[in-house]
mmCIF file of the C-alpha atoms, coordinates in Angstrom:
data_MODEL
# 
_entry.id   MODEL 
# 
loop_
_atom_site.group_PDB 
_atom_site.id 
_atom_site.type_symbol 
_atom_site.label_atom_id 
_atom_site.label_alt_id 
_atom_site.label_comp_id 
_atom_site.label_asym_id 
_atom_site.label_entity_id 
_atom_site.label_seq_id 
_atom_site.pdbx_PDB_ins_code 
_atom_site.Cartn_x 
_atom_site.Cartn_y 
_atom_site.Cartn_z 
_atom_site.occupancy 
_atom_site.B_iso_or_equiv 
_atom_site.pdbx_formal_charge 
_atom_site.auth_seq_id 
_atom_site.auth_comp_id 
_atom_site.auth_asym_id 
_atom_site.auth_atom_id 
_atom_site.pdbx_PDB_model_num 
ATOM 1   C CA . UNK A 1 1   ? 0.000  0.000  0.000  1.00 0.00 ? 1   UNK A CA 1 
ATOM 2   C CA . UNK A 1 2   ? 1.318  3.433  -0.984 1.00 0.00 ? 2   UNK A CA 1 
ATOM 3   C CA . UNK A 1 3   ? 2.323  5.713  1.884  1.00 0.00 ? 3   UNK A CA 1 
ATOM 4   C CA . UNK A 1 4   ? 0.322  8.903  2.324  1.00 0.00 ? 4   UNK A CA 1 
ATOM 5   C CA . UNK A 1 5   ? 2.027  12.255 2.896  1.00 0.00 ? 5   UNK A CA 1 
ATOM 6   C CA . UNK A 1 6   ? 1.009  11.991 6.559  1.00 0.00 ? 6   UNK A CA 1 
ATOM 7   C CA . UNK A 1 7   ? 2.656  8.552  6.767  1.00 0.00 ? 7   UNK A CA 1 
ATOM 8   C CA . UNK A 1 8   ? 5.855  10.004 5.299  1.00 0.00 ? 8   UNK A CA 1 
ATOM 9   C CA . UNK A 1 9   ? 5.880  12.889 7.803  1.00 0.00 ? 9   UNK A CA 1 
ATOM 10  C CA . UNK A 1 10  ? 5.378  10.469 10.697 1.00 0.00 ? 10  UNK A CA 1 
ATOM 11  C CA . UNK A 1 11  ? 8.145  8.210  9.392  1.00 0.00 ? 11  UNK A CA 1 
ATOM 12  C CA . UNK A 1 12  ? 10.628 11.124 9.223  1.00 0.00 ? 12  UNK A CA 1 
ATOM 13  C CA . UNK A 1 13  ? 9.516  12.324 12.671 1.00 0.00 ? 13  UNK A CA 1 
ATOM 14  C CA . UNK A 1 14  ? 10.380 8.891  14.106 1.00 0.00 ? 14  UNK A CA 1 
ATOM 15  C CA . UNK A 1 15  ? 13.857 8.840  12.527 1.00 0.00 ? 15  UNK A CA 1 
ATOM 16  C CA . UNK A 1 16  ? 16.937 9.594  14.574 1.00 0.00 ? 16  UNK A CA 1 
ATOM 17  C CA . UNK A 1 17  ? 18.717 12.907 13.930 1.00 0.00 ? 17  UNK A CA 1 
ATOM 18  C CA . UNK A 1 18  ? 21.480 10.982 12.156 1.00 0.00 ? 18  UNK A CA 1 
ATOM 19  C CA . UNK A 1 19  ? 18.979 9.178  9.902  1.00 0.00 ? 19  UNK A CA 1 
ATOM 20  C CA . UNK A 1 20  ? 17.323 12.490 9.006  1.00 0.00 ? 20  UNK A CA 1 
ATOM 21  C CA . UNK A 1 21  ? 20.692 14.061 8.159  1.00 0.00 ? 21  UNK A CA 1 
ATOM 22  C CA . UNK A 1 22  ? 21.575 11.105 5.938  1.00 0.00 ? 22  UNK A CA 1 
ATOM 23  C CA . UNK A 1 23  ? 18.491 11.455 3.724  1.00 0.00 ? 23  UNK A CA 1 
ATOM 24  C CA . UNK A 1 24  ? 19.590 11.866 0.117  1.00 0.00 ? 24  UNK A CA 1 
ATOM 25  C CA . UNK A 1 25  ? 18.458 14.558 -2.279 1.00 0.00 ? 25  UNK A CA 1 
ATOM 26  C CA . UNK A 1 26  ? 16.599 11.935 -4.349 1.00 0.00 ? 26  UNK A CA 1 
ATOM 27  C CA . UNK A 1 27  ? 14.795 10.581 -1.275 1.00 0.00 ? 27  UNK A CA 1 
ATOM 28  C CA . UNK A 1 28  ? 13.717 14.080 -0.249 1.00 0.00 ? 28  UNK A CA 1 
ATOM 29  C CA . UNK A 1 29  ? 12.640 14.993 -3.778 1.00 0.00 ? 29  UNK A CA 1 
ATOM 30  C CA . UNK A 1 30  ? 10.444 11.892 -3.921 1.00 0.00 ? 30  UNK A CA 1 
ATOM 31  C CA . UNK A 1 31  ? 8.892  12.830 -0.550 1.00 0.00 ? 31  UNK A CA 1 
ATOM 32  C CA . UNK A 1 32  ? 8.333  16.482 -1.405 1.00 0.00 ? 32  UNK A CA 1 
ATOM 33  C CA . UNK A 1 33  ? 6.948  16.157 -4.968 1.00 0.00 ? 33  UNK A CA 1 
ATOM 34  C CA . UNK A 1 34  ? 3.380  15.209 -3.898 1.00 0.00 ? 34  UNK A CA 1 
ATOM 35  C CA . UNK A 1 35  ? 3.324  17.425 -0.787 1.00 0.00 ? 35  UNK A CA 1 
ATOM 36  C CA . UNK A 1 36  ? 1.461  20.684 -0.296 1.00 0.00 ? 36  UNK A CA 1 
ATOM 37  C CA . UNK A 1 37  ? 3.359  23.795 0.832  1.00 0.00 ? 37  UNK A CA 1 
ATOM 38  C CA . UNK A 1 38  ? 2.077  23.326 4.401  1.00 0.00 ? 38  UNK A CA 1 
ATOM 39  C CA . UNK A 1 39  ? 3.314  19.724 4.431  1.00 0.00 ? 39  UNK A CA 1 
ATOM 40  C CA . UNK A 1 40  ? 6.737  20.828 3.149  1.00 0.00 ? 40  UNK A CA 1 
ATOM 41  C CA . UNK A 1 41  ? 6.896  23.419 5.945  1.00 0.00 ? 41  UNK A CA 1 
ATOM 42  C CA . UNK A 1 42  ? 6.043  20.682 8.446  1.00 0.00 ? 42  UNK A CA 1 
ATOM 43  C CA . UNK A 1 43  ? 8.757  18.422 7.002  1.00 0.00 ? 43  UNK A CA 1 
ATOM 44  C CA . UNK A 1 44  ? 11.276 21.282 7.217  1.00 0.00 ? 44  UNK A CA 1 
ATOM 45  C CA . UNK A 1 45  ? 10.383 21.897 10.871 1.00 0.00 ? 45  UNK A CA 1 
ATOM 46  C CA . UNK A 1 46  ? 10.739 18.179 11.685 1.00 0.00 ? 46  UNK A CA 1 
ATOM 47  C CA . UNK A 1 47  ? 14.250 17.990 10.206 1.00 0.00 ? 47  UNK A CA 1 
ATOM 48  C CA . UNK A 1 48  ? 15.244 21.547 11.128 1.00 0.00 ? 48  UNK A CA 1 
ATOM 49  C CA . UNK A 1 49  ? 15.312 24.331 8.578  1.00 0.00 ? 49  UNK A CA 1 
ATOM 50  C CA . UNK A 1 50  ? 19.102 24.712 8.100  1.00 0.00 ? 50  UNK A CA 1 
ATOM 51  C CA . UNK A 1 51  ? 19.690 20.953 7.744  1.00 0.00 ? 51  UNK A CA 1 
ATOM 52  C CA . UNK A 1 52  ? 16.636 20.589 5.482  1.00 0.00 ? 52  UNK A CA 1 
ATOM 53  C CA . UNK A 1 53  ? 17.880 23.427 3.251  1.00 0.00 ? 53  UNK A CA 1 
ATOM 54  C CA . UNK A 1 54  ? 21.350 21.914 2.948  1.00 0.00 ? 54  UNK A CA 1 
ATOM 55  C CA . UNK A 1 55  ? 19.990 18.440 2.142  1.00 0.00 ? 55  UNK A CA 1 
ATOM 56  C CA . UNK A 1 56  ? 18.090 19.951 -0.789 1.00 0.00 ? 56  UNK A CA 1 
ATOM 57  C CA . UNK A 1 57  ? 21.342 21.399 -2.166 1.00 0.00 ? 57  UNK A CA 1 
ATOM 58  C CA . UNK A 1 58  ? 22.682 17.901 -2.891 1.00 0.00 ? 58  UNK A CA 1 
ATOM 59  C CA . UNK A 1 59  ? 26.456 17.940 -3.547 1.00 0.00 ? 59  UNK A CA 1 
ATOM 60  C CA . UNK A 1 60  ? 26.655 21.718 -2.953 1.00 0.00 ? 60  UNK A CA 1 
ATOM 61  C CA . UNK A 1 61  ? 25.286 21.528 0.584  1.00 0.00 ? 61  UNK A CA 1 
ATOM 62  C CA . UNK A 1 62  ? 28.576 22.183 2.400  1.00 0.00 ? 62  UNK A CA 1 
ATOM 63  C CA . UNK A 1 63  ? 29.707 24.810 -0.118 1.00 0.00 ? 63  UNK A CA 1 
ATOM 64  C CA . UNK A 1 64  ? 26.685 27.124 -0.085 1.00 0.00 ? 64  UNK A CA 1 
ATOM 65  C CA . UNK A 1 65  ? 26.839 29.855 2.578  1.00 0.00 ? 65  UNK A CA 1 
ATOM 66  C CA . UNK A 1 66  ? 23.525 30.099 4.431  1.00 0.00 ? 66  UNK A CA 1 
ATOM 67  C CA . UNK A 1 67  ? 21.822 33.082 6.031  1.00 0.00 ? 67  UNK A CA 1 
ATOM 68  C CA . UNK A 1 68  ? 20.066 31.925 9.216  1.00 0.00 ? 68  UNK A CA 1 
ATOM 69  C CA . UNK A 1 69  ? 17.664 33.666 11.568 1.00 0.00 ? 69  UNK A CA 1 
ATOM 70  C CA . UNK A 1 70  ? 17.646 32.623 15.191 1.00 0.00 ? 70  UNK A CA 1 
ATOM 71  C CA . UNK A 1 71  ? 17.630 33.634 18.837 1.00 0.00 ? 71  UNK A CA 1 
ATOM 72  C CA . UNK A 1 72  ? 20.019 33.366 21.770 1.00 0.00 ? 72  UNK A CA 1 
ATOM 73  C CA . UNK A 1 73  ? 19.579 33.841 25.507 1.00 0.00 ? 73  UNK A CA 1 
ATOM 74  C CA . UNK A 1 74  ? 21.652 35.560 28.155 1.00 0.00 ? 74  UNK A CA 1 
ATOM 75  C CA . UNK A 1 75  ? 20.391 33.539 31.150 1.00 0.00 ? 75  UNK A CA 1 
ATOM 76  C CA . UNK A 1 76  ? 21.657 34.874 34.472 1.00 0.00 ? 76  UNK A CA 1 
ATOM 77  C CA . UNK A 1 77  ? 21.332 33.637 38.032 1.00 0.00 ? 77  UNK A CA 1 
ATOM 78  C CA . UNK A 1 78  ? 20.933 35.666 41.219 1.00 0.00 ? 78  UNK A CA 1 
ATOM 79  C CA . UNK A 1 79  ? 24.713 36.318 41.257 1.00 0.00 ? 79  UNK A CA 1 
ATOM 80  C CA . UNK A 1 80  ? 24.479 37.817 37.743 1.00 0.00 ? 80  UNK A CA 1 
ATOM 81  C CA . UNK A 1 81  ? 26.513 34.898 36.434 1.00 0.00 ? 81  UNK A CA 1 
ATOM 82  C CA . UNK A 1 82  ? 25.885 33.918 32.813 1.00 0.00 ? 82  UNK A CA 1 
ATOM 83  C CA . UNK A 1 83  ? 24.854 30.419 31.689 1.00 0.00 ? 83  UNK A CA 1 
ATOM 84  C CA . UNK A 1 84  ? 27.084 28.900 28.991 1.00 0.00 ? 84  UNK A CA 1 
ATOM 85  C CA . UNK A 1 85  ? 26.976 25.509 27.319 1.00 0.00 ? 85  UNK A CA 1 
ATOM 86  C CA . UNK A 1 86  ? 29.986 23.516 26.187 1.00 0.00 ? 86  UNK A CA 1 
ATOM 87  C CA . UNK A 1 87  ? 28.969 22.446 22.704 1.00 0.00 ? 87  UNK A CA 1 
ATOM 88  C CA . UNK A 1 88  ? 29.250 18.780 21.723 1.00 0.00 ? 88  UNK A CA 1 
ATOM 89  C CA . UNK A 1 89  ? 30.225 19.557 18.120 1.00 0.00 ? 89  UNK A CA 1 
ATOM 90  C CA . UNK A 1 90  ? 33.297 21.649 18.997 1.00 0.00 ? 90  UNK A CA 1 
ATOM 91  C CA . UNK A 1 91  ? 35.509 22.737 21.875 1.00 0.00 ? 91  UNK A CA 1 
ATOM 92  C CA . UNK A 1 92  ? 33.705 26.027 22.496 1.00 0.00 ? 92  UNK A CA 1 
ATOM 93  C CA . UNK A 1 93  ? 31.306 27.535 25.012 1.00 0.00 ? 93  UNK A CA 1 
ATOM 94  C CA . UNK A 1 94  ? 28.207 29.333 23.825 1.00 0.00 ? 94  UNK A CA 1 
ATOM 95  C CA . UNK A 1 95  ? 24.819 30.716 24.761 1.00 0.00 ? 95  UNK A CA 1 
ATOM 96  C CA . UNK A 1 96  ? 21.646 28.640 24.668 1.00 0.00 ? 96  UNK A CA 1 
ATOM 97  C CA . UNK A 1 97  ? 19.758 29.320 21.467 1.00 0.00 ? 97  UNK A CA 1 
ATOM 98  C CA . UNK A 1 98  ? 19.194 28.163 17.945 1.00 0.00 ? 98  UNK A CA 1 
ATOM 99  C CA . UNK A 1 99  ? 17.591 28.633 14.568 1.00 0.00 ? 99  UNK A CA 1 
ATOM 100 C CA . UNK A 1 100 ? 14.094 29.832 13.893 1.00 0.00 ? 100 UNK A CA 1 
ATOM 101 C CA . UNK A 1 101 ? 11.738 27.339 12.272 1.00 0.00 ? 101 UNK A CA 1 
ATOM 102 C CA . UNK A 1 102 ? 9.432  28.291 9.412  1.00 0.00 ? 102 UNK A CA 1 
ATOM 103 C CA . UNK A 1 103 ? 6.424  30.248 10.680 1.00 0.00 ? 103 UNK A CA 1 
ATOM 104 C CA . UNK A 1 104 ? 7.845  30.586 14.191 1.00 0.00 ? 104 UNK A CA 1 
ATOM 105 C CA . UNK A 1 105 ? 8.035  33.851 16.148 1.00 0.00 ? 105 UNK A CA 1 
ATOM 106 C CA . UNK A 1 106 ? 11.405 34.689 17.696 1.00 0.00 ? 106 UNK A CA 1 
ATOM 107 C CA . UNK A 1 107 ? 9.813  34.550 21.150 1.00 0.00 ? 107 UNK A CA 1 
ATOM 108 C CA . UNK A 1 108 ? 8.735  30.976 20.436 1.00 0.00 ? 108 UNK A CA 1 
ATOM 109 C CA . UNK A 1 109 ? 12.187 30.138 19.080 1.00 0.00 ? 109 UNK A CA 1 
ATOM 110 C CA . UNK A 1 110 ? 14.005 31.142 22.249 1.00 0.00 ? 110 UNK A CA 1 
ATOM 111 C CA . UNK A 1 111 ? 11.441 29.563 24.595 1.00 0.00 ? 111 UNK A CA 1 
ATOM 112 C CA . UNK A 1 112 ? 11.710 26.284 22.647 1.00 0.00 ? 112 UNK A CA 1 
ATOM 113 C CA . UNK A 1 113 ? 15.502 26.350 22.446 1.00 0.00 ? 113 UNK A CA 1 
ATOM 114 C CA . UNK A 1 114 ? 15.960 27.177 26.137 1.00 0.00 ? 114 UNK A CA 1 
ATOM 115 C CA . UNK A 1 115 ? 13.672 24.284 27.089 1.00 0.00 ? 115 UNK A CA 1 
ATOM 116 C CA . UNK A 1 116 ? 15.365 21.838 24.696 1.00 0.00 ? 116 UNK A CA 1 
ATOM 117 C CA . UNK A 1 117 ? 18.918 22.784 25.618 1.00 0.00 ? 117 UNK A CA 1 
ATOM 118 C CA . UNK A 1 118 ? 18.678 23.585 29.345 1.00 0.00 ? 118 UNK A CA 1 
ATOM 119 C CA . UNK A 1 119 ? 15.356 22.079 30.529 1.00 0.00 ? 119 UNK A CA 1 
ATOM 120 C CA . UNK A 1 120 ? 14.523 25.479 32.063 1.00 0.00 ? 120 UNK A CA 1 
ATOM 121 C CA . UNK A 1 121 ? 11.032 26.920 31.762 1.00 0.00 ? 121 UNK A CA 1 
ATOM 122 C CA . UNK A 1 122 ? 10.679 30.586 30.850 1.00 0.00 ? 122 UNK A CA 1 
ATOM 123 C CA . UNK A 1 123 ? 7.488  32.598 30.411 1.00 0.00 ? 123 UNK A CA 1 
ATOM 124 C CA . UNK A 1 124 ? 7.192  34.846 27.385 1.00 0.00 ? 124 UNK A CA 1 
ATOM 125 C CA . UNK A 1 125 ? 6.454  37.871 29.572 1.00 0.00 ? 125 UNK A CA 1 
ATOM 126 C CA . UNK A 1 126 ? 9.839  37.355 31.292 1.00 0.00 ? 126 UNK A CA 1 
ATOM 127 C CA . UNK A 1 127 ? 11.815 37.693 28.046 1.00 0.00 ? 127 UNK A CA 1 
ATOM 128 C CA . UNK A 1 128 ? 13.715 40.965 27.772 1.00 0.00 ? 128 UNK A CA 1 
ATOM 129 C CA . UNK A 1 129 ? 14.811 41.952 24.271 1.00 0.00 ? 129 UNK A CA 1 
ATOM 130 C CA . UNK A 1 130 ? 18.432 43.129 24.253 1.00 0.00 ? 130 UNK A CA 1 
ATOM 131 C CA . UNK A 1 131 ? 19.013 43.717 20.525 1.00 0.00 ? 131 UNK A CA 1 
ATOM 132 C CA . UNK A 1 132 ? 19.229 42.135 17.083 1.00 0.00 ? 132 UNK A CA 1 
ATOM 133 C CA . UNK A 1 133 ? 22.804 41.228 16.159 1.00 0.00 ? 133 UNK A CA 1 
ATOM 134 C CA . UNK A 1 134 ? 23.888 40.798 12.531 1.00 0.00 ? 134 UNK A CA 1 
ATOM 135 C CA . UNK A 1 135 ? 26.873 41.309 10.270 1.00 0.00 ? 135 UNK A CA 1 
ATOM 136 C CA . UNK A 1 136 ? 30.375 39.848 10.052 1.00 0.00 ? 136 UNK A CA 1 
ATOM 137 C CA . UNK A 1 137 ? 30.561 39.070 13.783 1.00 0.00 ? 137 UNK A CA 1 
ATOM 138 C CA . UNK A 1 138 ? 27.744 36.571 13.275 1.00 0.00 ? 138 UNK A CA 1 
ATOM 139 C CA . UNK A 1 139 ? 29.689 34.360 10.873 1.00 0.00 ? 139 UNK A CA 1 
ATOM 140 C CA . UNK A 1 140 ? 30.105 30.755 12.046 1.00 0.00 ? 140 UNK A CA 1 
ATOM 141 C CA . UNK A 1 141 ? 32.373 28.183 10.399 1.00 0.00 ? 141 UNK A CA 1 
ATOM 142 C CA . UNK A 1 142 ? 31.529 24.620 11.417 1.00 0.00 ? 142 UNK A CA 1 
ATOM 143 C CA . UNK A 1 143 ? 33.880 21.592 11.534 1.00 0.00 ? 143 UNK A CA 1 
ATOM 144 C CA . UNK A 1 144 ? 32.006 19.887 8.661  1.00 0.00 ? 144 UNK A CA 1 
ATOM 145 C CA . UNK A 1 145 ? 32.689 22.818 6.324  1.00 0.00 ? 145 UNK A CA 1 
ATOM 146 C CA . UNK A 1 146 ? 29.343 24.600 6.680  1.00 0.00 ? 146 UNK A CA 1 
ATOM 147 C CA . UNK A 1 147 ? 29.521 28.396 6.822  1.00 0.00 ? 147 UNK A CA 1 
ATOM 148 C CA . UNK A 1 148 ? 26.565 30.470 8.004  1.00 0.00 ? 148 UNK A CA 1 
ATOM 149 C CA . UNK A 1 149 ? 25.781 34.083 8.814  1.00 0.00 ? 149 UNK A CA 1 
ATOM 150 C CA . UNK A 1 150 ? 23.304 34.365 11.668 1.00 0.00 ? 150 UNK A CA 1 
ATOM 151 C CA . UNK A 1 151 ? 20.850 37.178 12.289 1.00 0.00 ? 151 UNK A CA 1 
ATOM 152 C CA . UNK A 1 152 ? 20.354 36.709 16.014 1.00 0.00 ? 152 UNK A CA 1 
ATOM 153 C CA . UNK A 1 153 ? 17.675 38.135 18.288 1.00 0.00 ? 153 UNK A CA 1 
ATOM 154 C CA . UNK A 1 154 ? 19.314 38.353 21.721 1.00 0.00 ? 154 UNK A CA 1 
ATOM 155 C CA . UNK A 1 155 ? 17.198 38.032 24.862 1.00 0.00 ? 155 UNK A CA 1 
ATOM 156 C CA . UNK A 1 156 ? 18.022 38.554 28.545 1.00 0.00 ? 156 UNK A CA 1 
ATOM 157 C CA . UNK A 1 157 ? 16.418 36.127 31.004 1.00 0.00 ? 157 UNK A CA 1 
ATOM 158 C CA . UNK A 1 158 ? 16.654 36.364 34.789 1.00 0.00 ? 158 UNK A CA 1 
ATOM 159 C CA . UNK A 1 159 ? 13.378 34.628 35.691 1.00 0.00 ? 159 UNK A CA 1 
ATOM 160 C CA . UNK A 1 160 ? 13.065 30.907 35.064 1.00 0.00 ? 160 UNK A CA 1 
ATOM 161 C CA . UNK A 1 161 ? 12.133 27.665 36.783 1.00 0.00 ? 161 UNK A CA 1 
ATOM 162 C CA . UNK A 1 162 ? 13.052 24.018 36.537 1.00 0.00 ? 162 UNK A CA 1 
ATOM 163 C CA . UNK A 1 163 ? 16.151 21.901 36.993 1.00 0.00 ? 163 UNK A CA 1 
ATOM 164 C CA . UNK A 1 164 ? 19.129 22.566 34.752 1.00 0.00 ? 164 UNK A CA 1 
ATOM 165 C CA . UNK A 1 165 ? 19.758 19.577 32.443 1.00 0.00 ? 165 UNK A CA 1 
ATOM 166 C CA . UNK A 1 166 ? 21.246 19.316 28.977 1.00 0.00 ? 166 UNK A CA 1 
ATOM 167 C CA . UNK A 1 167 ? 20.817 17.118 25.941 1.00 0.00 ? 167 UNK A CA 1 
ATOM 168 C CA . UNK A 1 168 ? 23.280 15.573 23.469 1.00 0.00 ? 168 UNK A CA 1 
ATOM 169 C CA . UNK A 1 169 ? 24.040 18.991 21.907 1.00 0.00 ? 169 UNK A CA 1 
ATOM 170 C CA . UNK A 1 170 ? 26.045 19.916 25.019 1.00 0.00 ? 170 UNK A CA 1 
ATOM 171 C CA . UNK A 1 171 ? 28.952 18.348 26.912 1.00 0.00 ? 171 UNK A CA 1 
ATOM 172 C CA . UNK A 1 172 ? 28.543 20.607 29.942 1.00 0.00 ? 172 UNK A CA 1 
ATOM 173 C CA . UNK A 1 173 ? 26.558 23.619 31.110 1.00 0.00 ? 173 UNK A CA 1 
ATOM 174 C CA . UNK A 1 174 ? 27.322 26.032 33.942 1.00 0.00 ? 174 UNK A CA 1 
ATOM 175 C CA . UNK A 1 175 ? 27.131 29.605 35.158 1.00 0.00 ? 175 UNK A CA 1 
ATOM 176 C CA . UNK A 1 176 ? 30.214 31.836 34.886 1.00 0.00 ? 176 UNK A CA 1 
ATOM 177 C CA . UNK A 1 177 ? 31.012 35.200 36.424 1.00 0.00 ? 177 UNK A CA 1 
ATOM 178 C CA . UNK A 1 178 ? 31.892 37.850 33.854 1.00 0.00 ? 178 UNK A CA 1 
ATOM 179 C CA . UNK A 1 179 ? 35.452 37.826 35.257 1.00 0.00 ? 179 UNK A CA 1 
ATOM 180 C CA . UNK A 1 180 ? 35.854 34.115 34.584 1.00 0.00 ? 180 UNK A CA 1 
ATOM 181 C CA . UNK A 1 181 ? 34.269 33.562 31.173 1.00 0.00 ? 181 UNK A CA 1 
ATOM 182 C CA . UNK A 1 182 ? 36.063 30.939 29.031 1.00 0.00 ? 182 UNK A CA 1 
ATOM 183 C CA . UNK A 1 183 ? 38.277 32.257 26.226 1.00 0.00 ? 183 UNK A CA 1 
ATOM 184 C CA . UNK A 1 184 ? 37.051 29.696 23.698 1.00 0.00 ? 184 UNK A CA 1 
ATOM 185 C CA . UNK A 1 185 ? 33.624 31.264 23.068 1.00 0.00 ? 185 UNK A CA 1 
ATOM 186 C CA . UNK A 1 186 ? 31.250 30.334 20.277 1.00 0.00 ? 186 UNK A CA 1 
ATOM 187 C CA . UNK A 1 187 ? 29.374 33.654 20.666 1.00 0.00 ? 187 UNK A CA 1 
ATOM 188 C CA . UNK A 1 188 ? 31.998 36.230 21.747 1.00 0.00 ? 188 UNK A CA 1 
ATOM 189 C CA . UNK A 1 189 ? 30.091 39.140 20.204 1.00 0.00 ? 189 UNK A CA 1 
ATOM 190 C CA . UNK A 1 190 ? 26.876 38.300 22.083 1.00 0.00 ? 190 UNK A CA 1 
ATOM 191 C CA . UNK A 1 191 ? 28.683 37.861 25.399 1.00 0.00 ? 191 UNK A CA 1 
ATOM 192 C CA . UNK A 1 192 ? 30.464 41.204 24.853 1.00 0.00 ? 192 UNK A CA 1 
ATOM 193 C CA . UNK A 1 193 ? 27.083 42.880 24.389 1.00 0.00 ? 193 UNK A CA 1 
ATOM 194 C CA . UNK A 1 194 ? 25.968 41.483 27.759 1.00 0.00 ? 194 UNK A CA 1 
ATOM 195 C CA . UNK A 1 195 ? 29.159 42.622 29.525 1.00 0.00 ? 195 UNK A CA 1 
ATOM 196 C CA . UNK A 1 196 ? 28.783 46.092 28.046 1.00 0.00 ? 196 UNK A CA 1 
ATOM 197 C CA . UNK A 1 197 ? 25.118 46.150 29.093 1.00 0.00 ? 197 UNK A CA 1 
ATOM 198 C CA . UNK A 1 198 ? 26.135 45.304 32.673 1.00 0.00 ? 198 UNK A CA 1 
ATOM 199 C CA . UNK A 1 199 ? 28.524 48.250 32.809 1.00 0.00 ? 199 UNK A CA 1 
ATOM 200 C CA . UNK A 1 200 ? 25.916 50.791 31.695 1.00 0.00 ? 200 UNK A CA 1 
# 
């Protein structure tokens, strides 16, 4: 019996991250051809927009420079220490955050990413917009050859609940005083904005 579009979406949803990232261009093309625009958006959000976009570039996927929109969070504790995560994909510390999905508001992006990456719960009304950061400082070169420029909406969060836990994207996660921030930062420009904000 032929699989419906809904069956295909459920099948991809149940794949591991590695299986999703190993989908070939031909496999994706076969999936997408009969889908409506809304179903393609859903498929993109299941796989993750940046990965989905690169998979559709076939052999050019690691050569094409992507522009990504996303959000990051300056999460501070009562001592005004900043929460950083040691990323699993490289030897660098960075802020919790990630890419915006299709149709998602930036507020939803950061609430989702904070929950996924730290297990902390934050209410939308407790988000404080710091600024939108773009330009050359937002270039990221990844170990696999991917190069992206991020337009990042930066939020400040000092009200949250829950127990700090992290997933496979992180090796470690802890609060640092501004005088003891690691040198090997993934987001040095965003952290500098926070330090400058503290001094004002």
